[in-house]
Short mmCIF file of C-alpha atoms in Angstrom, two decimals:
data_model
loop_
_atom_site.label_atom_id
_atom_site.label_comp_id
_atom_site.label_asym_id
_atom_site.label_seq_id
_atom_site.Cartn_x
_atom_site.Cartn_y
_atom_site.Cartn_z
CA MET A 1 86.17 80.66 129.38
CA VAL A 2 82.87 81.18 128.40
CA ASP A 3 79.99 78.95 130.85
CA LEU A 4 77.46 77.01 129.76
CA ALA A 5 74.32 77.65 132.16
CA LEU A 6 70.83 75.03 131.83
CA PHE A 7 67.74 76.73 133.23
CA GLN A 8 66.32 73.40 135.36
CA PRO A 9 66.60 70.76 131.99
CA ASP A 10 63.87 68.91 131.92
CA ILE A 11 65.55 65.98 129.60
CA PRO A 12 68.23 64.09 130.18
CA GLN A 13 69.69 63.08 127.08
CA ASN A 14 70.84 67.43 126.26
CA THR A 15 72.25 67.33 129.88
CA GLY A 16 74.15 65.06 128.85
CA THR A 17 75.52 65.76 125.46
CA ILE A 18 76.00 69.44 126.83
CA LEU A 19 77.97 68.12 129.54
CA ARG A 20 79.79 66.08 127.25
CA MET A 21 80.47 69.39 124.98
CA GLY A 22 82.11 70.95 128.06
CA ALA A 23 84.23 68.76 128.35
CA CYS A 24 85.44 69.07 125.04
CA LEU A 25 85.80 72.22 124.52
CA GLY A 26 86.54 73.50 128.29
CA ALA A 27 83.62 74.77 129.19
CA ALA A 28 81.63 75.11 132.71
CA VAL A 29 78.33 74.12 132.83
CA HIS A 30 76.10 75.43 135.12
CA VAL A 31 72.88 73.44 136.06
CA ILE A 32 69.79 75.71 137.66
CA GLU A 33 67.54 73.65 139.64
CA PRO A 34 65.28 72.20 139.92
CA ALA A 35 66.02 69.66 137.88
CA GLY A 36 62.93 67.91 135.03
CA PHE A 37 64.65 64.31 135.98
CA PRO A 38 67.58 63.40 138.91
CA PHE A 39 70.71 64.78 138.30
CA SER A 40 72.93 62.91 140.45
CA GLU A 41 76.44 61.29 139.32
CA LYS A 42 75.83 58.49 139.82
CA ALA A 43 72.44 58.88 137.66
CA LEU A 44 74.87 60.43 134.48
CA ARG A 45 77.46 57.67 135.78
CA ARG A 46 74.66 54.88 134.84
CA ALA A 47 73.89 56.60 131.38
CA GLY A 48 76.69 56.21 130.70
CA MET A 49 78.39 59.77 131.33
CA ASP A 50 82.07 59.14 131.39
CA TYR A 51 83.03 62.52 130.63
CA ILE A 52 81.89 64.29 134.70
CA ASP A 53 84.59 63.40 135.71
CA HIS A 54 86.66 65.47 132.47
CA VAL A 55 83.51 68.43 133.27
CA ARG A 56 83.21 71.72 135.46
CA ILE A 57 79.57 71.25 136.77
CA PHE A 58 78.49 73.89 139.66
CA ARG A 59 74.68 73.38 140.51
CA HIS A 60 72.87 76.25 142.76
CA LEU A 61 69.99 75.23 144.23
CA ASP A 62 67.58 77.78 141.55
CA TRP A 63 67.50 80.86 139.80
CA CYS A 64 67.99 83.25 142.98
CA ALA A 65 71.34 82.01 143.91
CA PHE A 66 72.35 81.34 140.39
CA GLU A 67 71.63 85.29 140.17
CA ALA A 68 73.79 86.25 143.06
CA TRP A 69 76.94 84.30 142.19
CA ARG A 70 76.49 85.55 138.51
CA LYS A 71 76.16 88.93 139.88
CA GLU A 72 78.73 88.68 143.06
CA ALA A 73 81.40 87.04 140.02
CA GLY A 74 80.17 89.37 137.59
CA ARG A 75 79.62 87.78 135.04
CA ARG A 76 77.06 88.88 131.90
CA ALA A 77 74.59 86.53 131.08
CA VAL A 78 73.22 86.02 127.70
CA LEU A 79 70.29 84.44 126.97
CA LEU A 80 70.05 82.04 124.10
CA THR A 81 66.14 82.87 123.31
CA THR A 82 63.41 82.83 120.40
CA LYS A 83 62.44 85.92 121.02
CA ALA A 84 64.99 87.41 120.71
CA ALA A 85 65.62 90.27 117.18
CA ARG A 86 69.28 90.26 117.69
CA PRO A 87 71.22 87.43 115.80
CA TYR A 88 73.37 85.36 117.98
CA THR A 89 75.96 86.12 115.50
CA ASP A 90 75.80 89.83 115.64
CA LEU A 91 77.32 90.12 119.82
CA THR A 92 80.59 90.39 120.94
CA TYR A 93 81.20 88.00 123.37
CA LEU A 94 83.21 88.57 126.10
CA LYS A 95 85.32 85.84 127.82
CA ASP A 96 83.36 85.99 131.04
CA ASP A 97 80.17 85.22 129.36
CA VAL A 98 77.62 83.41 130.78
CA LEU A 99 75.17 81.67 128.13
CA ILE A 100 72.23 80.84 129.50
CA LEU A 101 69.70 77.89 128.02
CA GLY A 102 65.93 77.48 128.84
CA GLN A 103 64.31 74.02 129.01
CA GLU A 104 63.22 72.38 126.70
CA SER A 105 59.90 71.69 127.20
CA GLN A 106 58.86 76.08 128.02
CA GLY A 107 61.68 78.24 127.88
CA VAL A 108 62.83 80.57 130.35
CA PRO A 109 60.17 82.46 132.83
CA GLN A 110 60.14 86.47 132.62
CA ARG A 111 62.27 87.57 135.09
CA VAL A 112 65.10 85.58 133.55
CA HIS A 113 64.32 86.90 130.51
CA ASP A 114 64.40 91.00 132.40
CA ALA A 115 67.65 89.39 134.12
CA ALA A 116 69.46 88.97 131.28
CA ASP A 117 72.48 91.15 130.03
CA GLU A 118 71.69 89.95 126.54
CA ARG A 119 69.43 87.92 124.55
CA VAL A 120 70.13 86.30 121.17
CA THR A 121 68.65 84.02 118.23
CA ILE A 122 69.61 81.61 115.92
CA PRO A 123 67.83 82.19 112.84
CA MET A 124 65.40 79.99 111.21
CA HIS A 125 63.43 79.61 108.88
CA LEU A 126 59.76 81.20 109.08
CA GLY A 127 57.52 78.16 110.83
CA MET A 128 60.42 76.77 112.81
CA ARG A 129 59.94 77.46 116.31
CA SER A 130 63.64 76.29 118.18
CA LEU A 131 66.38 74.44 116.91
CA ASN A 132 67.79 70.86 119.76
CA ILE A 133 68.81 72.06 122.90
CA ALA A 134 72.08 71.36 122.41
CA MET A 135 73.11 72.31 118.62
CA ALA A 136 71.93 75.60 120.36
CA ALA A 137 74.45 75.68 122.56
CA ALA A 138 77.15 74.23 120.16
CA MET A 139 76.49 76.75 117.62
CA VAL A 140 76.93 80.51 120.21
CA LEU A 141 79.55 78.35 122.36
CA GLY A 142 81.28 77.78 119.26
CA GLU A 143 80.58 81.75 117.88
CA SER A 144 81.82 82.93 121.67
CA LEU A 145 84.89 80.51 121.68
CA ARG A 146 84.95 81.97 117.79
CA GLN A 147 85.58 85.32 119.03
CA THR A 148 87.00 85.58 122.96
CA GLY A 149 90.42 83.28 120.91
CA ALA A 150 89.56 80.49 124.06
CA SER A 151 92.27 77.93 123.06
CA LEU A 152 92.46 74.79 124.43
#
């Protein structure tokens, strides 16, 4: 199953939405810390995130820890970025891909871009900067699930 990875998320509501999507669609969610808000089970429950018991959450201390895990697991990194030329619909997804989403406020640093095996973008009208991160995650995860024939 394709996984989602959140690079140092900084908006808790978006993280909650992505965790809920992971629970509903069966995708694990990796949180690459540090987060820009207190990220704990207690905080998520307090925010009404009752889906917490239904999502597989993996926490990684930092980018280096995530990369070590990913390489050992043999997982391909697919970065969603506005700086890519390839539309997300032009990539052939693999069942073991990890879709990486950057910080809402600043995306990802160059070292993350450089480490990605693939980089994809969601085409938008000229002058538009970006979609909400949870919406972008849903679009690309949906396409990857369609292509890989993942079933719930």
